[in-house]
Amino acid sequence: MREISRRTWLLTVLTAGLLVVGTGYWGYTQHQYKQRLLTYLNNRNQKAFFEMVSQVENMEVLLAKSIASGSPHQRSLLFSNLWMQANGAQNNLGTLPLAHFQVARTAKFLNQVGDFAYALAKKDPDKQQITASEERKLAQLHREAGYLAVELQRIRAKAVEGLLTWGEVENQAPKLKKAGLTGISAGFEKIDGQMQKFPTLIYDGPFSDHIEQKAPKGLTGAVVSATEAKNIAAQYLAKGNKPLFRPVRVRSVTGKIPAYRVYFDPAAGTGPNAVVDVSKKGGHVVMLMVNRDTGGKTFSLRQAENKADGYLKSRGLIDMVPTYSLVQGNNAVISYAYRQKGVLIYPDLIKVKVALDNGDILGLDTLGFLMSHHKRNLPQPKISQAEARRAVNPNLKIREARLAVIPTDTLGEKLVYEFKGKLNGDTFIVYINAMDGTEEKVLKVIETKDGPMTM
């Protein structure tokens, strides 16, 4: 009997020991995994940031050279290079873990430089000279690029000193801001605030600046007060009738759509905070962002789309069709286009960000929709879909076809047939003008681990 008790005691001790060792090993491996993940994120973001700083510095130099150059052919080369540098900087900026409102004006500036350079590079150097007005605009862009390069260099110096890592930015930005601490994200917000004070670029090119100048077509209704804006923002953040956040501060913001920016804290206890922009005219939500970390993926992309669909409908944003989805970390960003009488209207764009750990809506971007949306008098196609197919490369194996409206470089719109198909193992989307059968655009779809991209 005594022998049995002794064996039981030994077995208990052995089991407890194994549990302690197992738990310790599991904790150690989780810690190691988290450290590797943080290192990966930090390296990835550091690389994108450093490349962006270099590209902005190159932009400043290229703008200076283009002003100094007296050779139309040399200028054409400089503008082509400038266009590539601006696009590269914009792409790298887009990969950084920064909120849209922190970099909106900076992103717009990079887009403007790229579009302007592209428009100038397309000029025939033997026939079209740079005008005096364009010279002045180049000088203006050069000044702004110089400011941006200097400020980015200051942030880079901080990053090099190790004052803040990018992994910490992703996890700690809201807490740092709440604590009044400065870091990389705060540096970008400062730059963006300063760049909003620069005069709006005006040029005769056909691209983004016209978007900047045109009045939003989707803003309807009367001007709302700050109090009304707070209520509207709170409704967009609520889950059913349950308020999840309480407004703590409101300030005015400028931009394409003047708005009230409403800051929220959790309705009770601790938790994530949120920011919502509500247009002053009509009280439309322009941007919504909930700042919280997301855990592992338990929702599929399809389930995330269902969540986003339901959210848009519950907020009165109907007839929106999901077009593309992108997985970013543990979140899904789903793009929607408006549908009018069966025709997809690509300029009327809305993006929804869904957390893949629990399906929460963490972001909403309706800027494209509010800038473009209006009831269109769509013409009847003058050619049939079958006739349009004949304009497509016969080697393209077409899988999908539909009518759509796409924006043009001249800020107009065209009714097209959209054909999606495969050629030599690659996926392409071809747009054929529905009025005259002209091939308007060809996009190559690149499948990445995060979702499809086009170029």
PDB file of N, CA and C in Angstrom, residues 134-166:
ATOM      1  N   GLU A 134       3.792  76.486 -66.391  1.00  0.00           N
ATOM      2  CA  GLU A 134       4.309  75.192 -65.928  1.00  0.00           C
ATOM      3  C   GLU A 134       5.652  75.358 -65.217  1.00  0.00           C
ATOM      4  N   GLU A 135       6.448  76.326 -65.701  1.00  0.00           N
ATOM      5  CA  GLU A 135       7.723  76.616 -65.020  1.00  0.00           C
ATOM      6  C   GLU A 135       7.455  77.040 -63.573  1.00  0.00           C
ATOM      7  N   ARG A 136       6.466  77.903 -63.394  1.00  0.00           N
ATOM      8  CA  ARG A 136       6.142  78.374 -62.034  1.00  0.00           C
ATOM      9  C   ARG A 136       5.652  77.210 -61.173  1.00  0.00           C
ATOM     10  N   LYS A 137       4.896  76.336 -61.763  1.00  0.00           N
ATOM     11  CA  LYS A 137       4.374  75.201 -60.984  1.00  0.00           C
ATOM     12  C   LYS A 137       5.495  74.226 -60.622  1.00  0.00           C
ATOM     13  N   LEU A 138       6.452  74.083 -61.512  1.00  0.00           N
ATOM     14  CA  LEU A 138       7.611  73.246 -61.175  1.00  0.00           C
ATOM     15  C   LEU A 138       8.362  73.826 -59.980  1.00  0.00           C
ATOM     16  N   ALA A 139       8.491  75.156 -59.993  1.00  0.00           N
ATOM     17  CA  ALA A 139       9.186  75.805 -58.877  1.00  0.00           C
ATOM     18  C   ALA A 139       8.427  75.607 -57.566  1.00  0.00           C
ATOM     19  N   GLN A 140       7.109  75.672 -57.641  1.00  0.00           N
ATOM     20  CA  GLN A 140       6.294  75.467 -56.441  1.00  0.00           C
ATOM     21  C   GLN A 140       6.455  74.040 -55.920  1.00  0.00           C
ATOM     22  N   LEU A 141       6.417  73.072 -56.839  1.00  0.00           N
ATOM     23  CA  LEU A 141       6.595  71.677 -56.432  1.00  0.00           C
ATOM     24  C   LEU A 141       7.982  71.457 -55.838  1.00  0.00           C
ATOM     25  N   HIS A 142       8.959  72.134 -56.419  1.00  0.00           N
ATOM     26  CA  HIS A 142      10.330  71.992 -55.912  1.00  0.00           C
ATOM     27  C   HIS A 142      10.427  72.481 -54.470  1.00  0.00           C
ATOM     28  N   ARG A 143       9.783  73.599 -54.168  1.00  0.00           N
ATOM     29  CA  ARG A 143       9.807  74.123 -52.789  1.00  0.00           C
ATOM     30  C   ARG A 143       9.142  73.127 -51.837  1.00  0.00           C
ATOM     31  N   GLU A 144       8.000  72.593 -52.240  1.00  0.00           N
ATOM     32  CA  GLU A 144       7.282  71.657 -51.366  1.00  0.00           C
ATOM     33  C   GLU A 144       8.072  70.358 -51.190  1.00  0.00           C
ATOM     34  N   ALA A 145       8.687  69.888 -52.275  1.00  0.00           N
ATOM     35  CA  ALA A 145       9.495  68.662 -52.175  1.00  0.00           C
ATOM     36  C   ALA A 145      10.690  68.895 -51.251  1.00  0.00           C
ATOM     37  N   GLY A 146      11.260  70.098 -51.311  1.00  0.00           N
ATOM     38  CA  GLY A 146      12.381  70.420 -50.428  1.00  0.00           C
ATOM     39  C   GLY A 146      11.970  70.376 -48.971  1.00  0.00           C
ATOM     40  N   TYR A 147      10.807  70.957 -48.671  1.00  0.00           N
ATOM     41  CA  TYR A 147      10.306  70.919 -47.293  1.00  0.00           C
ATOM     42  C   TYR A 147      10.087  69.463 -46.852  1.00  0.00           C
ATOM     43  N   LEU A 148       9.444  68.705 -47.708  1.00  0.00           N
ATOM     44  CA  LEU A 148       9.133  67.315 -47.357  1.00  0.00           C
ATOM     45  C   LEU A 148      10.414  66.510 -47.135  1.00  0.00           C
ATOM     46  N   ALA A 149      11.408  66.707 -47.996  1.00  0.00           N
ATOM     47  CA  ALA A 149      12.662  65.961 -47.866  1.00  0.00           C
ATOM     48  C   ALA A 149      13.345  66.273 -46.532  1.00  0.00           C
ATOM     49  N   VAL A 150      13.376  67.549 -46.156  1.00  0.00           N
ATOM     50  CA  VAL A 150      14.031  67.940 -44.901  1.00  0.00           C
ATOM     51  C   VAL A 150      13.313  67.321 -43.701  1.00  0.00           C
ATOM     52  N   GLU A 151      11.995  67.402 -43.701  1.00  0.00           N
ATOM     53  CA  GLU A 151      11.243  66.854 -42.570  1.00  0.00           C
ATOM     54  C   GLU A 151      11.391  65.338 -42.480  1.00  0.00           C
ATOM     55  N   LEU A 152      11.388  64.684 -43.633  1.00  0.00           N
ATOM     56  CA  LEU A 152      11.569  63.226 -43.615  1.00  0.00           C
ATOM     57  C   LEU A 152      12.966  62.850 -43.122  1.00  0.00           C
ATOM     58  N   GLN A 153      13.938  63.666 -43.469  1.00  0.00           N
ATOM     59  CA  GLN A 153      15.297  63.397 -42.980  1.00  0.00           C
ATOM     60  C   GLN A 153      15.347  63.482 -41.449  1.00  0.00           C
ATOM     61  N   ARG A 154      14.570  64.396 -40.878  1.00  0.00           N
ATOM     62  CA  ARG A 154      14.540  64.502 -39.413  1.00  0.00           C
ATOM     63  C   ARG A 154      13.937  63.237 -38.792  1.00  0.00           C
ATOM     64  N   ILE A 155      12.868  62.760 -39.422  1.00  0.00           N
ATOM     65  CA  ILE A 155      12.255  61.527 -38.902  1.00  0.00           C
ATOM     66  C   ILE A 155      13.225  60.364 -39.059  1.00  0.00           C
ATOM     67  N   ARG A 156      13.908  60.330 -40.215  1.00  0.00           N
ATOM     68  CA  ARG A 156      14.869  59.241 -40.443  1.00  0.00           C
ATOM     69  C   ARG A 156      15.958  59.255 -39.372  1.00  0.00           C
ATOM     70  N   ALA A 157      16.397  60.458 -38.992  1.00  0.00           N
ATOM     71  CA  ALA A 157      17.431  60.544 -37.963  1.00  0.00           C
ATOM     72  C   ALA A 157      16.940  59.939 -36.654  1.00  0.00           C
ATOM     73  N   LYS A 158      15.671  60.191 -36.322  1.00  0.00           N
ATOM     74  CA  LYS A 158      15.097  59.601 -35.107  1.00  0.00           C
ATOM     75  C   LYS A 158      15.080  58.086 -35.197  1.00  0.00           C
ATOM     76  N   ALA A 159      14.670  57.611 -36.373  1.00  0.00           N
ATOM     77  CA  ALA A 159      14.586  56.161 -36.546  1.00  0.00           C
ATOM     78  C   ALA A 159      15.966  55.527 -36.431  1.00  0.00           C
ATOM     79  N   VAL A 160      16.965  56.190 -37.009  1.00  0.00           N
ATOM     80  CA  VAL A 160      18.333  55.656 -36.953  1.00  0.00           C
ATOM     81  C   VAL A 160      18.832  55.618 -35.520  1.00  0.00           C
ATOM     82  N   GLU A 161      18.437  56.632 -34.727  1.00  0.00           N
ATOM     83  CA  GLU A 161      18.859  56.664 -33.327  1.00  0.00           C
ATOM     84  C   GLU A 161      18.147  55.608 -32.489  1.00  0.00           C
ATOM     85  N   GLY A 162      17.148  54.958 -33.083  1.00  0.00           N
ATOM     86  CA  GLY A 162      16.433  53.905 -32.368  1.00  0.00           C
ATOM     87  C   GLY A 162      15.455  54.412 -31.344  1.00  0.00           C
ATOM     88  N   LEU A 163      14.993  55.683 -31.533  1.00  0.00           N
ATOM     89  CA  LEU A 163      14.050  56.233 -30.564  1.00  0.00           C
ATOM     90  C   LEU A 163      12.690  55.560 -30.656  1.00  0.00           C
ATOM     91  N   LEU A 164      12.392  55.018 -31.822  1.00  0.00           N
ATOM     92  CA  LEU A 164      11.111  54.333 -31.985  1.00  0.00           C
ATOM     93  C   LEU A 164      11.218  53.392 -33.165  1.00  0.00           C
ATOM     94  N   THR A 165      10.769  52.154 -32.963  1.00  0.00           N
ATOM     95  CA  THR A 165      10.797  51.199 -34.063  1.00  0.00           C
ATOM     96  C   THR A 165       9.436  51.159 -34.722  1.00  0.00           C
ATOM     97  N   TRP A 166       9.421  50.665 -35.964  1.00  0.00           N
ATOM     98  CA  TRP A 166       8.151  50.626 -36.683  1.00  0.00           C
ATOM     99  C   TRP A 166       7.196  49.612 -36.078  1.00  0.00           C
TER     100      TRP A 166
END
